[in-house]
Amino acid sequence: MSGAAWASDATSPTPTMWYWHNWTDHDGVSHMTKCPLRDFDLKTMSKPADPQWQDRLKQGPAQIIFTVQPAHWNGSWHPDPKVQWIIPLKGSWYVTAMDGHKVIMGPGEVSLGEDQLSRKDTQGKVGHYAGNVGDDPVELMVVQTDETPTQDKPCRFR
């Protein structure tokens, strides 16, 4: 698409994208909430490339990890090691929060893991329970941040 054609489309509505947020409440219980990303600006990332909608959540250090979970991988109950974005690239996986809410995510869906402040309950659950769906390995991209974990802030990134 040429720059001139895009410029005439600059009046299109600002997009909304969605992510799942695994967050912790003040009692130390984790939850899964579907959250919108809506703070997009239309600009180029690198001239002379055409403008694209961008929502820059934070600038700062990050570590990118690609992982392949073997077929039938089981993550048991555990908190995320850091505040991290998780994007399935191939296959499907699930995350179950301590409140029982289970979300299955496939390629292109996004999850924010922020359950570091969860506390073990009477059944031994802490953080989240994750695993693969189906009989194939699951490929994930994980972006670990230097964010400080929060409590009682579902959908803190918008």
C-alpha atoms as a printed R data frame, in Angstrom:
    type eleno elety resid chain resno       x       y      z
1   ATOM     1    CA   MET     A     1   0.000   0.000  0.000
2   ATOM     2    CA   SER     A     2   1.486   3.345 -0.945
3   ATOM     3    CA   GLY     A     3   1.847   6.192  1.528
4   ATOM     4    CA   ALA     A     4  -0.718   8.255 -0.374
5   ATOM     5    CA   ALA     A     5  -3.322   5.491 -0.225
6   ATOM     6    CA   TRP     A     6  -2.709   4.981  3.499
7   ATOM     7    CA   ALA     A     7  -2.950   8.707  4.250
8   ATOM     8    CA   SER     A     8  -6.476   8.750  2.850
9   ATOM     9    CA   ASP     A     9  -7.327   5.871  5.223
10  ATOM    10    CA   ALA     A    10  -5.947   7.669  8.304
11  ATOM    11    CA   THR     A    11  -9.503   8.458  9.362
12  ATOM    12    CA   SER     A    12 -10.235   4.772 10.006
13  ATOM    13    CA   PRO     A    13 -11.229   4.075 13.607
14  ATOM    14    CA   THR     A    14  -8.498   3.455 16.149
15  ATOM    15    CA   PRO     A    15  -8.135  -0.328 16.561
16  ATOM    16    CA   THR     A    16  -8.706  -2.372 19.691
17  ATOM    17    CA   MET     A    17  -6.664  -5.481 20.434
18  ATOM    18    CA   TRP     A    18  -7.249  -7.889 23.319
19  ATOM    19    CA   TYR     A    19  -5.074  -9.767 25.803
20  ATOM    20    CA   TRP     A    20  -5.674 -12.037 28.801
21  ATOM    21    CA   HIS     A    21  -4.318 -10.705 32.105
22  ATOM    22    CA   ASN     A    22  -3.430 -13.211 34.851
23  ATOM    23    CA   TRP     A    23  -3.451 -10.859 37.852
24  ATOM    24    CA   THR     A    24  -3.547 -11.187 41.644
25  ATOM    25    CA   ASP     A    25  -6.017  -9.618 44.059
26  ATOM    26    CA   HIS     A    26  -5.315  -8.311 47.595
27  ATOM    27    CA   ASP     A    27  -6.085 -11.773 49.045
28  ATOM    28    CA   GLY     A    28  -3.351 -13.357 46.917
29  ATOM    29    CA   VAL     A    29  -5.795 -15.099 44.541
30  ATOM    30    CA   SER     A    30  -5.048 -15.054 40.822
31  ATOM    31    CA   HIS     A    31  -7.670 -14.267 38.163
32  ATOM    32    CA   MET     A    32  -7.875 -14.195 34.334
33  ATOM    33    CA   THR     A    33  -9.458 -11.071 32.793
34  ATOM    34    CA   LYS     A    34  -9.823 -10.200 29.099
35  ATOM    35    CA   CYS     A    35  -8.449  -6.687 28.579
36  ATOM    36    CA   PRO     A    36  -8.449  -4.158 25.727
37  ATOM    37    CA   LEU     A    37  -5.496  -2.313 24.253
38  ATOM    38    CA   ARG     A    38  -6.838   0.981 22.876
39  ATOM    39    CA   ASP     A    39  -4.126   3.636 23.119
40  ATOM    40    CA   PHE     A    40  -2.940   3.467 19.497
41  ATOM    41    CA   ASP     A    41  -1.172   6.194 17.540
42  ATOM    42    CA   LEU     A    42  -0.858   6.148 13.755
43  ATOM    43    CA   LYS     A    43   2.809   6.629 12.887
44  ATOM    44    CA   THR     A    44   5.684   5.007 11.085
45  ATOM    45    CA   MET     A    45   8.090   2.779 12.966
46  ATOM    46    CA   SER     A    46  10.883   3.566 10.535
47  ATOM    47    CA   LYS     A    47  10.762   5.949  7.584
48  ATOM    48    CA   PRO     A    48  10.031   5.517  4.710
49  ATOM    49    CA   ALA     A    49   7.652   2.721  5.841
50  ATOM    50    CA   ASP     A    50   3.961   3.609  5.829
51  ATOM    51    CA   PRO     A    51   2.329   4.498  9.164
52  ATOM    52    CA   GLN     A    52   0.814   1.753 11.268
53  ATOM    53    CA   TRP     A    53  -1.207   1.738 14.468
54  ATOM    54    CA   GLN     A    54   1.097   1.416 17.511
55  ATOM    55    CA   ASP     A    55   0.369   1.083 21.218
56  ATOM    56    CA   ARG     A    56   3.662   1.453 23.073
57  ATOM    57    CA   LEU     A    57   3.039   0.111 26.567
58  ATOM    58    CA   LYS     A    58   6.459   0.671 28.044
59  ATOM    59    CA   GLN     A    59  10.032   1.283 27.076
60  ATOM    60    CA   GLY     A    60  12.788  -0.502 28.918
61  ATOM    61    CA   PRO     A    61  14.712  -3.734 29.295
62  ATOM    62    CA   ALA     A    62  13.118  -6.982 28.229
63  ATOM    63    CA   GLN     A    63  14.243 -10.528 27.635
64  ATOM    64    CA   ILE     A    64  12.746 -12.509 24.761
65  ATOM    65    CA   ILE     A    65  12.493 -16.276 25.130
66  ATOM    66    CA   PHE     A    66  11.242 -18.774 22.556
67  ATOM    67    CA   THR     A    67  10.113 -22.016 24.134
68  ATOM    68    CA   VAL     A    68   8.792 -25.345 22.860
69  ATOM    69    CA   GLN     A    69   6.703 -27.258 25.348
70  ATOM    70    CA   PRO     A    70   6.678 -30.999 24.584
71  ATOM    71    CA   ALA     A    71   3.381 -32.735 23.823
72  ATOM    72    CA   HIS     A    72   1.254 -33.110 26.977
73  ATOM    73    CA   TRP     A    73   3.412 -30.588 28.873
74  ATOM    74    CA   ASN     A    74   2.168 -29.894 32.407
75  ATOM    75    CA   GLY     A    75   3.155 -26.716 34.222
76  ATOM    76    CA   SER     A    76   1.653 -27.587 37.622
77  ATOM    77    CA   TRP     A    77   0.727 -24.726 39.987
78  ATOM    78    CA   HIS     A    78   3.322 -21.946 39.871
79  ATOM    79    CA   PRO     A    79   3.577 -18.146 39.608
80  ATOM    80    CA   ASP     A    80   5.147 -16.484 36.575
81  ATOM    81    CA   PRO     A    81   8.866 -15.841 37.177
82  ATOM    82    CA   LYS     A    82   8.523 -12.221 35.974
83  ATOM    83    CA   VAL     A    83   5.802  -9.951 34.613
84  ATOM    84    CA   GLN     A    84   5.744 -11.387 31.119
85  ATOM    85    CA   TRP     A    85   3.851 -11.353 27.838
86  ATOM    86    CA   ILE     A    86   3.209 -14.823 26.384
87  ATOM    87    CA   ILE     A    87   2.205 -15.334 22.751
88  ATOM    88    CA   PRO     A    88   1.475 -18.818 21.382
89  ATOM    89    CA   LEU     A    89   3.031 -19.229 17.930
90  ATOM    90    CA   LYS     A    90   1.989 -22.830 17.204
91  ATOM    91    CA   GLY     A    91  -0.435 -25.081 19.047
92  ATOM    92    CA   SER     A    92  -2.745 -24.259 21.955
93  ATOM    93    CA   TRP     A    93  -2.181 -24.044 25.667
94  ATOM    94    CA   TYR     A    94  -4.300 -23.171 28.677
95  ATOM    95    CA   VAL     A    95  -3.939 -21.163 31.862
96  ATOM    96    CA   THR     A    96  -6.142 -21.798 34.894
97  ATOM    97    CA   ALA     A    97  -6.162 -19.125 37.617
98  ATOM    98    CA   MET     A    98  -6.637 -19.883 41.291
99  ATOM    99    CA   ASP     A    99 -10.270 -18.713 41.061
100 ATOM   100    CA   GLY     A   100 -10.919 -21.584 38.614
101 ATOM   101    CA   HIS     A   101 -11.165 -19.462 35.438
102 ATOM   102    CA   LYS     A   102  -9.525 -21.437 32.614
103 ATOM   103    CA   VAL     A   103  -8.558 -19.805 29.305
104 ATOM   104    CA   ILE     A   104  -7.391 -21.706 26.214
105 ATOM   105    CA   MET     A   105  -5.184 -19.677 23.878
106 ATOM   106    CA   GLY     A   106  -3.987 -20.418 20.364
107 ATOM   107    CA   PRO     A   107  -1.619 -18.806 17.883
108 ATOM   108    CA   GLY     A   108  -1.697 -15.018 17.944
109 ATOM   109    CA   GLU     A   109  -3.522 -14.661 21.257
110 ATOM   110    CA   VAL     A   110  -1.716 -12.736 23.987
111 ATOM   111    CA   SER     A   111  -1.472 -13.263 27.727
112 ATOM   112    CA   LEU     A   112   0.099 -11.086 30.412
113 ATOM   113    CA   GLY     A   113   1.383 -13.183 33.310
114 ATOM   114    CA   GLU     A   114   1.443 -11.140 36.516
115 ATOM   115    CA   ASP     A   115   0.625 -13.517 39.362
116 ATOM   116    CA   GLN     A   116   3.912 -13.226 41.270
117 ATOM   117    CA   LEU     A   117   2.134 -11.877 44.372
118 ATOM   118    CA   SER     A   118  -0.288 -14.796 44.636
119 ATOM   119    CA   ARG     A   119  -0.239 -16.767 47.873
120 ATOM   120    CA   LYS     A   120  -0.636 -20.503 48.339
121 ATOM   121    CA   ASP     A   121  -4.211 -21.403 49.277
122 ATOM   122    CA   THR     A   122  -5.403 -24.243 51.515
123 ATOM   123    CA   GLN     A   123  -5.365 -26.647 48.542
124 ATOM   124    CA   GLY     A   124  -1.753 -25.808 47.668
125 ATOM   125    CA   LYS     A   125  -2.637 -23.722 44.602
126 ATOM   126    CA   VAL     A   126  -0.458 -20.715 43.864
127 ATOM   127    CA   GLY     A   127  -0.215 -18.603 40.712
128 ATOM   128    CA   HIS     A   128  -1.694 -20.572 37.858
129 ATOM   129    CA   TYR     A   129  -1.876 -24.050 36.370
130 ATOM   130    CA   ALA     A   130  -0.861 -24.274 32.716
131 ATOM   131    CA   GLY     A   131  -0.579 -27.025 30.142
132 ATOM   132    CA   ASN     A   132  -0.840 -27.944 26.506
133 ATOM   133    CA   VAL     A   133  -4.028 -28.731 24.618
134 ATOM   134    CA   GLY     A   134  -3.915 -31.667 22.207
135 ATOM   135    CA   ASP     A   135  -1.186 -34.121 21.289
136 ATOM   136    CA   ASP     A   136   1.408 -31.776 19.772
137 ATOM   137    CA   PRO     A   137   4.155 -29.549 21.158
138 ATOM   138    CA   VAL     A   138   3.320 -25.878 21.731
139 ATOM   139    CA   GLU     A   139   5.642 -23.060 20.610
140 ATOM   140    CA   LEU     A   140   5.533 -19.845 22.629
141 ATOM   141    CA   MET     A   141   7.252 -16.483 22.551
142 ATOM   142    CA   VAL     A   142   7.750 -15.004 26.023
143 ATOM   143    CA   VAL     A   143   8.751 -11.375 26.600
144 ATOM   144    CA   GLN     A   144   9.879 -10.936 30.205
145 ATOM   145    CA   THR     A   145   9.830  -7.356 31.486
146 ATOM   146    CA   ASP     A   146  11.334  -5.471 34.394
147 ATOM   147    CA   GLU     A   147   7.852  -4.357 35.526
148 ATOM   148    CA   THR     A   148   7.060  -4.545 39.238
149 ATOM   149    CA   PRO     A   149   4.118  -6.911 39.890
150 ATOM   150    CA   THR     A   150   0.908  -5.262 41.101
151 ATOM   151    CA   GLN     A   151  -2.199  -6.363 42.993
152 ATOM   152    CA   ASP     A   152  -5.839  -5.464 42.325
153 ATOM   153    CA   LYS     A   153  -5.014  -3.941 38.914
154 ATOM   154    CA   PRO     A   154  -6.659  -6.073 36.218
155 ATOM   155    CA   CYS     A   155  -6.106  -4.669 32.724
156 ATOM   156    CA   ARG     A   156  -3.441  -2.265 33.954
157 ATOM   157    CA   PHE     A   157  -2.104  -1.900 30.429
158 ATOM   158    CA   ARG     A   158  -4.553  -0.233 28.055
